[in-house]
Amino acid sequence: MAKKLLIVEDDQFLRELVAKKIREENYEVVEASDGEEGLKKVKEAKPDLVLLDLMLPGIDGFHVLEQIKKDSEISKTPVIILSNLGQKEDIDKGMNLGAEDFLVKAHFTPGEIIEKVKIILG
Amino acid sequence: MEKKQELLMVLNIISNFTDGLLFFDEKDRLVLINKKAEKLLDINKKLIGKKAIELTDIPYLETIIGIFLSKQNLQKEQAKINEKTIEVSFINNKGTLIILHDITKEKMVEQMKNEFVSIVAHQLRTPISSIKWTLKMFLEGSFGQVKQDQKKYLEKIYTINERMVELINDLLNIARIEEGRYVYKPVPTNLINLIETIIKQFKEKAEVNQINLVFEKPNFSTKIVIDPEKIKLVLQNFIDNAIKYNHKGGEVFVSLKSDKENITVSVRDTGLGIPKEQQKRIFTKFFRAANVMKTDTEGSGLGLYINKELIEAHKGKIWFESKEGKGSTFSFSLPLQKNNNKIK
């Protein structure tokens, strides 16, 4: 069965681009456009991995990550932060909250993002 | 002018001067304090004639007297006093004149500017990411086969967009450096290993540009307390320049020297050099020398400025020697003692 990825990203165009790239790699994609929807879909869809933006309307990505890691049912879901924040404090905060990796959008291509996903999903 | 009149005039100037002024005689006794100083320090009693040591229990004066009595490094210092940012200068001449210059407003404007730059740069990253991702996916055939000549143009735009990514990174770095919260977490670092990693990163670029990049590895090994990421950035900027502003077949040497107090790293190139009349502006933000602007339109003029700020935040020194047409040597030195490495 194809592995399932959830992408939480408020910018529609960016979300579509990554989703397209993910489908090309034969993964299943679930999309969410804000933190609340993201958190809901982690619980419902039980994805194998979450690509998580940080600056989101409503509850932000840090908070979503915190909630995921607190909930024993979904806490094992690996999360890659995909954000345009990227100062040391942001990275430290994200990694301390339990993210697998922190990717600055402007520094990675969709192909490179997928490579990171593959490493984690094995 | 009569002596008396002259004295009156001087007293008038001192009394109404826009900076706070205090004067201690050679026995560290306070002999003068003007109105502005009293106002800045919130003082409403007579202090004239008291010794500096007796003044340390006055709340806002404590900081200044502390710096003054330590008798070390009596240069300009910034101090937070009474919720204001004060630049404190010490002038020694038969006693010590202390000048208090209120820079609260400048600091505030600077902070607003830095916040503005930070916000703009972050906001720019989203559209630039969209452009980057779309172009890459075009090039990888996600939107159908791309013809060879079309590919060439897409690749060109991709490179230009990458330059924007870098420019935004530079702007973000500068905003943070100027806020004084960029250099931190100094740790003992093996500088030789750090240099070797960077040399490896630049191998490909050097080959493409047909430059012989050499690390003249010293026969000693040394650890120094630095923020490794930041010193890495400094070296990357130096080496990148040395390769970029060089001739085909040129050379770049990275070397390292150490004495009791300092460790010095130099990057020497056989490149274009810097015109003499422009040398004193080389570390200025956005400055680019006339000769390199003709051959290379890509630089932002921010690299060396960032380097200077980072090295000075490490209490180090940065300098260069250059001859137009012959090449340049850029160097920095860092103090070896741990306690000198207190980061601002």
CSV table of C-alpha atoms in Angstrom, one decimal:
chain,number,residue,atom,x,y,z
A,1,MET,CA,0.0,0.0,0.0
A,2,ALA,CA,1.2,3.5,-0.8
A,3,LYS,CA,2.6,5.5,2.1
A,4,LYS,CA,0.5,8.5,3.0
A,5,LEU,CA,1.8,12.0,3.4
A,6,LEU,CA,0.0,14.9,5.0
A,7,ILE,CA,1.1,18.4,3.9
A,8,VAL,CA,0.1,21.3,6.1
A,9,GLU,CA,0.7,24.5,4.2
A,10,ASP,CA,-1.4,27.7,3.9
A,11,ASP,CA,-0.1,28.9,0.6
A,12,GLN,CA,-2.2,27.1,-1.9
A,13,PHE,CA,0.2,27.2,-4.8
A,14,LEU,CA,3.1,25.8,-2.8
A,15,ARG,CA,0.9,23.1,-1.4
A,16,GLU,CA,-0.2,22.1,-4.9
A,17,LEU,CA,3.4,22.0,-6.1
A,18,VAL,CA,4.6,19.7,-3.3
A,19,ALA,CA,1.4,17.6,-3.6
A,20,LYS,CA,2.1,17.1,-7.3
A,21,LYS,CA,5.7,16.1,-6.6
A,22,ILE,CA,4.7,13.7,-3.9
A,23,ARG,CA,2.1,12.0,-6.2
A,24,GLU,CA,4.8,11.6,-8.9
A,25,GLU,CA,6.7,9.5,-6.4
A,26,ASN,CA,3.7,7.3,-5.8
A,27,TYR,CA,2.8,8.5,-2.4
A,28,GLU,CA,-0.7,9.2,-1.3
A,29,VAL,CA,-1.3,12.9,-0.4
A,30,VAL,CA,-3.6,14.5,2.2
A,31,GLU,CA,-3.7,18.3,2.3
A,32,ALA,CA,-4.5,20.8,5.1
A,33,SER,CA,-4.4,24.6,4.8
A,34,ASP,CA,-4.2,25.6,8.4
A,35,GLY,CA,-3.0,24.3,11.8
A,36,GLU,CA,-6.4,23.2,13.1
A,37,GLU,CA,-7.2,21.2,9.9
A,38,GLY,CA,-3.7,19.8,10.0
A,39,LEU,CA,-4.1,18.5,13.5
A,40,LYS,CA,-7.5,17.0,12.7
A,41,LYS,CA,-6.1,15.2,9.6
A,42,VAL,CA,-3.2,13.8,11.5
A,43,LYS,CA,-5.7,12.1,13.8
A,44,GLU,CA,-8.2,11.0,11.1
A,45,ALA,CA,-6.0,10.1,8.1
A,46,LYS,CA,-3.1,8.7,10.2
A,47,PRO,CA,-0.4,9.7,7.7
A,48,ASP,CA,3.0,8.0,7.6
A,49,LEU,CA,4.7,11.4,7.6
A,50,VAL,CA,3.7,15.1,8.0
A,51,LEU,CA,5.3,18.0,6.1
A,52,LEU,CA,4.5,20.9,8.4
A,53,ASP,CA,4.7,24.7,7.7
A,54,LEU,CA,5.2,26.9,10.8
A,55,MET,CA,3.5,30.2,10.0
A,56,LEU,CA,-0.1,29.2,9.7
A,57,PRO,CA,-3.4,30.9,10.3
A,58,GLY,CA,-4.9,30.1,13.7
A,59,ILE,CA,-2.7,27.7,15.6
A,60,ASP,CA,0.8,27.8,14.3
A,61,GLY,CA,3.0,24.9,13.3
A,62,PHE,CA,5.0,24.7,16.5
A,63,HIS,CA,1.7,24.3,18.4
A,64,VAL,CA,0.5,21.6,16.0
A,65,LEU,CA,3.8,19.7,16.4
A,66,GLU,CA,3.5,20.0,20.2
A,67,GLN,CA,0.0,18.6,20.1
A,68,ILE,CA,1.1,15.7,17.8
A,69,LYS,CA,3.9,14.7,20.1
A,70,LYS,CA,1.6,14.9,23.2
A,71,ASP,CA,-1.0,12.6,21.8
A,72,SER,CA,0.1,9.0,22.3
A,73,GLU,CA,-2.0,7.8,19.3
A,74,ILE,CA,-0.2,9.9,16.8
A,75,SER,CA,3.0,10.9,18.6
A,76,LYS,CA,5.1,8.5,16.6
A,77,THR,CA,4.2,10.1,13.3
A,78,PRO,CA,7.4,11.7,11.9
A,79,VAL,CA,7.2,15.4,11.2
A,80,ILE,CA,9.4,17.4,8.8
A,81,ILE,CA,9.1,21.1,9.3
A,82,LEU,CA,9.0,22.9,6.0
A,83,SER,CA,9.0,26.6,6.6
A,84,ASN,CA,10.5,29.9,5.6
A,85,LEU,CA,11.5,30.7,9.1
A,86,GLY,CA,15.0,29.3,9.7
A,87,GLN,CA,16.8,31.3,12.3
A,88,LYS,CA,18.7,29.2,14.8
A,89,GLU,CA,16.1,29.7,17.6
A,90,ASP,CA,13.3,28.5,15.2
A,91,ILE,CA,15.3,25.4,14.2
A,92,ASP,CA,16.2,24.6,17.8
A,93,LYS,CA,12.6,25.0,18.9
A,94,GLY,CA,11.3,22.8,16.2
A,95,MET,CA,13.9,20.1,16.7
A,96,ASN,CA,13.4,20.2,20.5
A,97,LEU,CA,9.7,19.7,20.0
A,98,GLY,CA,10.5,16.5,18.2
A,99,ALA,CA,10.7,17.3,14.4
A,100,GLU,CA,12.7,14.9,12.3
A,101,ASP,CA,14.2,17.7,10.2
A,102,PHE,CA,13.8,21.4,9.5
A,103,LEU,CA,13.9,22.4,5.9
A,104,VAL,CA,13.9,26.1,4.8
A,105,LYS,CA,11.6,26.2,1.8
A,106,ALA,CA,13.7,28.6,-0.2
A,107,HIS,CA,16.8,26.3,0.3
A,108,PHE,CA,15.3,23.1,-0.9
A,109,THR,CA,13.7,21.9,-4.2
A,110,PRO,CA,10.7,19.6,-4.2
A,111,GLY,CA,13.0,16.8,-5.3
A,112,GLU,CA,15.3,17.4,-2.3
A,113,ILE,CA,12.3,17.4,0.0
A,114,ILE,CA,11.2,14.1,-1.3
A,115,GLU,CA,14.7,12.7,-0.7
A,116,LYS,CA,14.4,13.6,3.0
A,117,VAL,CA,11.0,12.0,3.1
A,118,LYS,CA,12.4,8.8,1.6
A,119,ILE,CA,15.2,8.6,4.1
A,120,ILE,CA,12.8,8.8,7.0
A,121,LEU,CA,10.2,6.4,5.5
A,122,GLY,CA,12.9,4.0,4.5
B,1,MET,CA,38.1,88.3,26.1
B,2,GLU,CA,38.5,88.8,29.8
B,3,LYS,CA,39.4,85.8,31.9
B,4,LYS,CA,36.2,86.1,33.9
B,5,GLN,CA,34.0,86.4,30.8
B,6,GLU,CA,35.8,83.4,29.2
B,7,LEU,CA,35.1,81.3,32.3
B,8,LEU,CA,31.5,82.2,32.3
B,9,MET,CA,31.2,81.3,28.7
B,10,VAL,CA,32.8,77.9,29.2
B,11,LEU,CA,30.6,77.2,32.3
B,12,ASN,CA,27.6,78.2,30.3
B,13,ILE,CA,28.5,75.8,27.5
B,14,ILE,CA,29.1,72.9,29.9
B,15,SER,CA,25.9,73.6,31.9
B,16,ASN,CA,23.7,73.7,28.8
B,17,PHE,CA,25.5,71.0,26.8
B,18,THR,CA,23.2,68.5,25.2
B,19,ASP,CA,25.3,65.6,26.3
B,20,GLY,CA,25.8,64.6,30.0
B,21,LEU,CA,29.3,65.6,31.3
B,22,LEU,CA,31.1,64.4,34.4
B,23,PHE,CA,34.7,65.2,35.2
B,24,PHE,CA,36.8,63.3,37.7
B,25,ASP,CA,40.2,64.7,38.8
B,26,GLU,CA,43.4,62.7,39.0
B,27,LYS,CA,42.4,61.5,42.5
B,28,ASP,CA,39.1,60.2,41.2
B,29,ARG,CA,37.1,63.0,42.8
B,30,LEU,CA,34.0,64.3,41.0
B,31,VAL,CA,34.7,68.0,40.2
B,32,LEU,CA,32.0,68.6,37.7
B,33,ILE,CA,28.6,67.3,36.7
B,34,ASN,CA,26.3,69.2,34.3
B,35,LYS,CA,22.5,69.5,34.2
B,36,LYS,CA,22.1,66.9,31.5
B,37,ALA,CA,24.1,64.3,33.3
B,38,GLU,CA,22.0,64.9,36.5
B,39,LYS,CA,18.9,64.5,34.4
B,40,LEU,CA,20.0,61.3,32.6
B,41,LEU,CA,21.2,59.8,35.9
B,42,ASP,CA,18.2,61.0,37.9
B,43,ILE,CA,20.4,62.7,40.5
B,44,ASN,CA,19.0,65.4,42.7
B,45,LYS,CA,21.6,65.8,45.4
B,46,LYS,CA,25.1,67.5,45.5
B,47,LEU,CA,27.8,65.0,44.6
B,48,ILE,CA,30.7,67.4,43.9
B,49,GLY,CA,33.8,66.6,45.8
B,50,LYS,CA,33.0,62.9,46.4
B,51,LYS,CA,35.3,60.2,45.4
B,52,ALA,CA,34.2,57.8,42.6
B,53,ILE,CA,34.2,54.8,45.0
B,54,GLU,CA,31.6,56.7,47.2
B,55,LEU,CA,29.2,57.1,44.3
B,56,THR,CA,28.7,53.4,43.6
B,57,ASP,CA,25.5,53.3,45.7
B,58,ILE,CA,23.8,55.8,43.5
B,59,PRO,CA,21.6,53.6,41.3
B,60,TYR,CA,22.1,54.9,37.8
B,61,LEU,CA,25.7,56.1,38.4
B,62,GLU,CA,26.7,52.6,39.5
B,63,THR,CA,27.2,51.2,36.0
B,64,ILE,CA,29.3,54.1,34.8
B,65,ILE,CA,31.5,54.2,37.9
B,66,GLY,CA,31.9,50.5,37.6
B,67,ILE,CA,33.3,50.9,34.1
B,68,PHE,CA,35.4,53.9,35.1
B,69,LEU,CA,36.9,52.2,38.2
B,70,SER,CA,37.8,49.0,36.4
B,71,LYS,CA,40.2,51.3,34.4
B,72,GLN,CA,40.2,48.8,31.6
B,73,ASN,CA,39.2,49.4,28.1
B,74,LEU,CA,38.1,53.0,28.7
B,75,GLN,CA,36.7,53.5,25.2
B,76,LYS,CA,33.2,53.9,24.1
B,77,GLU,CA,30.7,51.6,25.8
B,78,GLN,CA,26.9,51.4,25.5
B,79,ALA,CA,25.0,51.1,28.7
B,80,LYS,CA,21.3,50.7,29.6
B,81,ILE,CA,20.7,53.4,32.2
B,82,ASN,CA,17.3,54.5,33.4
B,83,GLU,CA,15.6,52.7,30.5
B,84,LYS,CA,17.7,54.7,28.1
B,85,THR,CA,20.5,53.6,25.9
B,86,ILE,CA,23.5,55.7,26.7
B,87,GLU,CA,26.8,55.8,24.9
B,88,VAL,CA,29.5,56.4,27.5
B,89,SER,CA,32.8,57.8,26.4
B,90,PHE,CA,35.9,58.3,28.6
B,91,ILE,CA,38.5,60.9,27.8
B,92,ASN,CA,41.7,60.9,29.9
B,93,ASN,CA,43.5,64.1,30.3
B,94,LYS,CA,44.6,65.2,33.8
B,95,GLY,CA,41.6,63.4,35.1
B,96,THR,CA,38.8,61.8,33.2
B,97,LEU,CA,36.0,63.4,31.3
B,98,ILE,CA,32.9,61.1,31.0
B,99,ILE,CA,30.5,62.0,28.2
B,100,LEU,CA,27.0,60.5,28.3
B,101,HIS,CA,25.3,60.6,24.9
B,102,ASP,CA,21.7,59.5,24.7
B,103,ILE,CA,21.2,57.2,21.7
B,104,THR,CA,17.8,55.8,22.7
B,105,LYS,CA,16.1,57.2,19.7
B,106,GLU,CA,18.8,56.0,17.2
B,107,LYS,CA,18.6,52.6,18.8
B,108,MET,CA,14.8,52.5,18.4
B,109,VAL,CA,15.0,53.6,14.8
B,110,GLU,CA,17.7,51.0,14.1
B,111,GLN,CA,15.6,48.3,15.7
B,112,MET,CA,12.5,49.3,13.7
B,113,LYS,CA,14.6,49.2,10.5
B,114,ASN,CA,16.0,45.8,11.4
B,115,GLU,CA,12.5,44.5,12.1
B,116,PHE,CA,11.3,45.9,8.8
B,117,VAL,CA,14.1,44.2,6.9
B,118,SER,CA,13.5,41.0,8.7
B,119,ILE,CA,9.8,41.0,7.9
B,120,VAL,CA,10.3,41.9,4.3
B,121,ALA,CA,12.9,39.3,3.8
B,122,HIS,CA,10.8,36.6,5.4
B,123,GLN,CA,7.8,37.7,3.3
B,124,LEU,CA,9.9,37.5,0.1
B,125,ARG,CA,10.9,33.9,0.8
B,126,THR,CA,7.4,32.5,0.0
B,127,PRO,CA,7.0,33.9,-3.5
B,128,ILE,CA,10.7,33.1,-4.2
B,129,SER,CA,10.2,29.5,-3.0
B,130,SER,CA,7.2,29.2,-5.4
B,131,ILE,CA,9.4,30.4,-8.3
B,132,LYS,CA,12.2,28.0,-7.3
B,133,TRP,CA,10.0,25.0,-7.0
B,134,THR,CA,8.0,25.7,-10.2
B,135,LEU,CA,11.2,26.2,-12.3
B,136,LYS,CA,12.8,23.1,-10.8
B,137,MET,CA,9.7,21.0,-11.6
B,138,PHE,CA,9.6,22.4,-15.1
B,139,LEU,CA,13.3,21.3,-15.5
B,140,GLU,CA,12.6,17.9,-14.1
B,141,GLY,CA,9.7,17.4,-16.5
B,142,SER,CA,6.8,17.5,-14.1
B,143,PHE,CA,4.8,19.7,-16.5
B,144,GLY,CA,5.8,17.8,-19.6
B,145,GLN,CA,8.9,17.5,-21.7
B,146,VAL,CA,10.9,20.8,-22.0
B,147,LYS,CA,12.9,21.5,-25.2
B,148,GLN,CA,16.7,21.9,-24.9
B,149,ASP,CA,16.8,25.6,-25.7
B,150,GLN,CA,13.8,26.3,-23.4
B,151,LYS,CA,15.7,24.4,-20.7
B,152,LYS,CA,18.7,26.8,-21.1
B,153,TYR,CA,16.5,29.8,-20.3
B,154,LEU,CA,14.7,28.1,-17.4
B,155,GLU,CA,18.1,27.2,-15.9
B,156,LYS,CA,19.2,30.8,-16.3
B,157,ILE,CA,16.1,32.1,-14.4
B,158,TYR,CA,16.7,29.4,-11.8
B,159,THR,CA,20.2,30.7,-11.2
B,160,ILE,CA,19.0,34.3,-10.9
B,161,ASN,CA,16.3,33.2,-8.4
B,162,GLU,CA,19.0,31.4,-6.4
B,163,ARG,CA,20.8,34.7,-6.2
B,164,MET,CA,17.7,36.3,-4.7
B,165,VAL,CA,17.6,33.5,-2.1
B,166,GLU,CA,21.2,34.4,-1.1
B,167,LEU,CA,20.5,38.1,-1.1
B,168,ILE,CA,17.6,37.6,1.3
B,169,ASN,CA,19.8,35.4,3.5
B,170,ASP,CA,22.4,38.2,3.6
B,171,LEU,CA,19.8,40.8,4.5
B,172,LEU,CA,18.4,38.6,7.3
B,173,ASN,CA,21.9,38.0,8.6
B,174,ILE,CA,22.6,41.7,8.6
B,175,ALA,CA,19.4,42.6,10.3
B,176,ARG,CA,20.3,40.1,13.1
B,177,ILE,CA,23.9,41.1,13.3
B,178,GLU,CA,22.9,44.8,13.7
B,179,GLU,CA,20.5,43.8,16.4
B,180,GLY,CA,23.5,42.3,18.2
B,181,ARG,CA,21.8,38.9,18.5
B,182,TYR,CA,23.6,36.9,15.8
B,183,VAL,CA,26.7,35.5,17.3
B,184,TYR,CA,26.2,33.2,20.2
B,185,LYS,CA,27.0,29.8,21.6
B,186,PRO,CA,30.8,29.9,21.4
B,187,VAL,CA,32.3,26.5,21.8
B,188,PRO,CA,35.8,25.1,21.6
B,189,THR,CA,36.4,24.4,17.9
B,190,ASN,CA,39.1,22.9,16.0
B,191,LEU,CA,39.8,25.6,13.4
B,192,ILE,CA,41.9,23.3,11.1
B,193,ASN,CA,39.0,20.8,10.8
B,194,LEU,CA,36.6,23.6,10.1
B,195,ILE,CA,38.9,25.0,7.3
B,196,GLU,CA,39.3,21.6,5.8
B,197,THR,CA,35.5,21.1,5.6
B,198,ILE,CA,35.1,24.4,3.9
B,199,ILE,CA,37.9,23.7,1.4
B,200,LYS,CA,36.1,20.5,0.5
B,201,GLN,CA,32.9,22.4,-0.2
B,202,PHE,CA,34.7,24.8,-2.5
B,203,LYS,CA,36.6,22.1,-4.5
B,204,GLU,CA,34.1,21.9,-7.2
B,205,LYS,CA,33.7,25.7,-7.6
B,206,ALA,CA,37.4,26.1,-7.7
B,207,GLU,CA,37.7,23.5,-10.5
B,208,VAL,CA,34.9,25.1,-12.5
B,209,ASN,CA,36.7,28.4,-12.3
B,210,GLN,CA,40.1,26.7,-12.9
B,211,ILE,CA,41.5,27.9,-9.6
B,212,ASN,CA,44.1,26.0,-7.6
B,213,LEU,CA,42.7,26.1,-4.0
B,214,VAL,CA,45.3,25.2,-1.5
B,215,PHE,CA,45.2,24.8,2.3
B,216,GLU,CA,48.7,25.4,3.7
B,217,LYS,CA,47.9,23.2,6.7
B,218,PRO,CA,50.0,24.1,9.7
B,219,ASN,CA,51.8,21.5,11.8
B,220,PHE,CA,50.1,22.5,15.1
B,221,SER,CA,46.6,21.8,16.1
B,222,THR,CA,44.5,24.2,18.1
B,223,LYS,CA,41.2,24.7,19.7
B,224,ILE,CA,39.6,28.1,20.0
B,225,VAL,CA,36.3,29.2,21.5
B,226,ILE,CA,34.2,30.5,18.7
B,227,ASP,CA,30.7,30.3,17.2
B,228,PRO,CA,31.7,27.8,14.5
B,229,GLU,CA,28.8,28.5,12.2
B,230,LYS,CA,29.6,32.1,12.1
B,231,ILE,CA,33.4,31.7,11.6
B,232,LYS,CA,32.5,29.2,8.8
B,233,LEU,CA,30.4,31.9,7.1
B,234,VAL,CA,33.4,34.4,7.4
B,235,LEU,CA,35.7,31.9,5.7
B,236,GLN,CA,33.2,31.0,3.1
B,237,ASN,CA,32.8,34.6,2.1
B,238,PHE,CA,36.6,35.1,1.9
B,239,ILE,CA,37.2,32.0,-0.1
B,240,ASP,CA,34.2,32.6,-2.4
B,241,ASN,CA,35.5,36.1,-3.2
B,242,ALA,CA,39.1,34.8,-3.7
B,243,ILE,CA,37.8,32.3,-6.3
B,244,LYS,CA,35.3,34.6,-7.9
B,245,TYR,CA,37.5,37.6,-8.3
B,246,ASN,CA,40.4,35.7,-9.8
B,247,HIS,CA,41.8,34.8,-13.2
B,248,LYS,CA,41.6,31.4,-14.9
B,249,GLY,CA,44.6,29.4,-13.7
B,250,GLY,CA,44.8,31.6,-10.6
B,251,GLU,CA,45.6,30.4,-7.1
B,252,VAL,CA,44.0,30.7,-3.6
B,253,PHE,CA,46.0,29.9,-0.5
B,254,VAL,CA,44.4,29.5,2.9
B,255,SER,CA,46.9,29.6,5.8
B,256,LEU,CA,46.9,29.7,9.6
B,257,LYS,CA,49.3,31.2,12.1
B,258,SER,CA,49.2,31.2,15.8
B,259,ASP,CA,51.1,33.1,18.6
B,260,LYS,CA,50.4,33.2,22.3
B,261,GLU,CA,47.5,35.6,22.1
B,262,ASN,CA,45.9,35.2,18.7
B,263,ILE,CA,45.2,32.9,15.9
B,264,THR,CA,45.3,34.4,12.4
B,265,VAL,CA,43.7,33.0,9.3
B,266,SER,CA,44.6,34.4,5.9
B,267,VAL,CA,43.1,33.9,2.4
B,268,ARG,CA,45.5,35.0,-0.3
B,269,ASP,CA,44.6,35.1,-4.0
B,270,THR,CA,46.2,36.0,-7.2
B,271,GLY,CA,43.1,37.8,-8.5
B,272,LEU,CA,41.9,41.2,-9.5
B,273,GLY,CA,42.9,43.1,-6.4
B,274,ILE,CA,41.2,46.2,-5.1
B,275,PRO,CA,41.8,49.7,-6.5
B,276,LYS,CA,43.8,51.7,-4.0
B,277,GLU,CA,41.5,54.6,-3.8
B,278,GLN,CA,38.6,52.3,-2.9
B,279,GLN,CA,40.3,50.2,-0.3
B,280,LYS,CA,39.1,52.1,2.7
B,281,ARG,CA,35.5,51.4,1.8
B,282,ILE,CA,35.9,47.7,1.3
B,283,PHE,CA,34.1,46.6,4.6
B,284,THR,CA,31.2,49.0,4.0
B,285,LYS,CA,27.7,47.6,3.5
B,286,PHE,CA,26.7,47.3,-0.2
B,287,PHE,CA,30.1,48.5,-1.4
B,288,ARG,CA,31.6,46.9,-4.4
B,289,ALA,CA,34.9,47.9,-6.1
B,290,ALA,CA,34.7,49.4,-9.5
B,291,ASN,CA,36.9,46.7,-11.2
B,292,VAL,CA,34.8,43.7,-10.0
B,293,MET,CA,31.5,45.4,-10.8
B,294,LYS,CA,32.6,45.3,-14.5
B,295,THR,CA,33.4,41.6,-14.6
B,296,ASP,CA,30.9,40.3,-12.2
B,297,THR,CA,27.4,41.7,-11.7
B,298,GLU,CA,26.3,39.1,-9.1
B,299,GLY,CA,27.8,40.2,-5.8
B,300,SER,CA,25.7,42.0,-3.3
B,301,GLY,CA,28.5,43.9,-1.5
B,302,LEU,CA,27.4,42.4,1.8
B,303,GLY,CA,29.9,39.5,2.4
B,304,LEU,CA,32.8,41.5,3.8
B,305,TYR,CA,30.5,43.7,5.8
B,306,ILE,CA,29.0,40.6,7.4
B,307,ASN,CA,32.5,39.3,8.0
B,308,LYS,CA,33.7,42.4,9.7
B,309,GLU,CA,30.7,42.4,12.0
B,310,LEU,CA,31.1,38.8,12.9
B,311,ILE,CA,34.8,39.0,13.6
B,312,GLU,CA,34.4,42.1,15.7
B,313,ALA,CA,31.6,40.4,17.6
B,314,HIS,CA,34.2,37.7,18.5
B,315,LYS,CA,36.5,40.5,19.7
B,316,GLY,CA,38.8,39.8,16.8
B,317,LYS,CA,40.4,41.9,14.1
B,318,ILE,CA,39.9,41.8,10.3
B,319,TRP,CA,42.1,43.4,7.6
B,320,PHE,CA,43.5,43.0,4.1
B,321,GLU,CA,46.3,43.9,1.8
B,322,SER,CA,45.7,44.3,-1.9
B,323,LYS,CA,47.2,45.5,-5.1
B,324,GLU,CA,45.1,46.0,-8.1
B,325,GLY,CA,46.0,43.4,-10.8
B,326,LYS,CA,48.1,41.4,-8.4
B,327,GLY,CA,45.7,40.0,-5.8
B,328,SER,CA,44.5,40.4,-2.3
B,329,THR,CA,45.1,38.8,1.1
B,330,PHE,CA,42.3,38.9,3.6
B,331,SER,CA,42.9,38.0,7.2
B,332,PHE,CA,41.3,37.8,10.5
B,333,SER,CA,42.7,37.1,14.0
B,334,LEU,CA,40.8,35.8,17.0
B,335,PRO,CA,41.9,36.0,20.6
B,336,LEU,CA,42.9,32.7,22.1
B,337,GLN,CA,41.8,33.3,25.7
B,338,LYS,CA,38.4,32.1,26.6
B,339,ASN,CA,37.3,35.1,28.6
B,340,ASN,CA,38.2,37.5,25.8
B,341,ASN,CA,35.6,35.7,23.8
B,342,LYS,CA,32.6,37.0,25.6
B,343,ILE,CA,30.2,37.6,22.8
B,344,LYS,CA,28.2,40.9,22.6
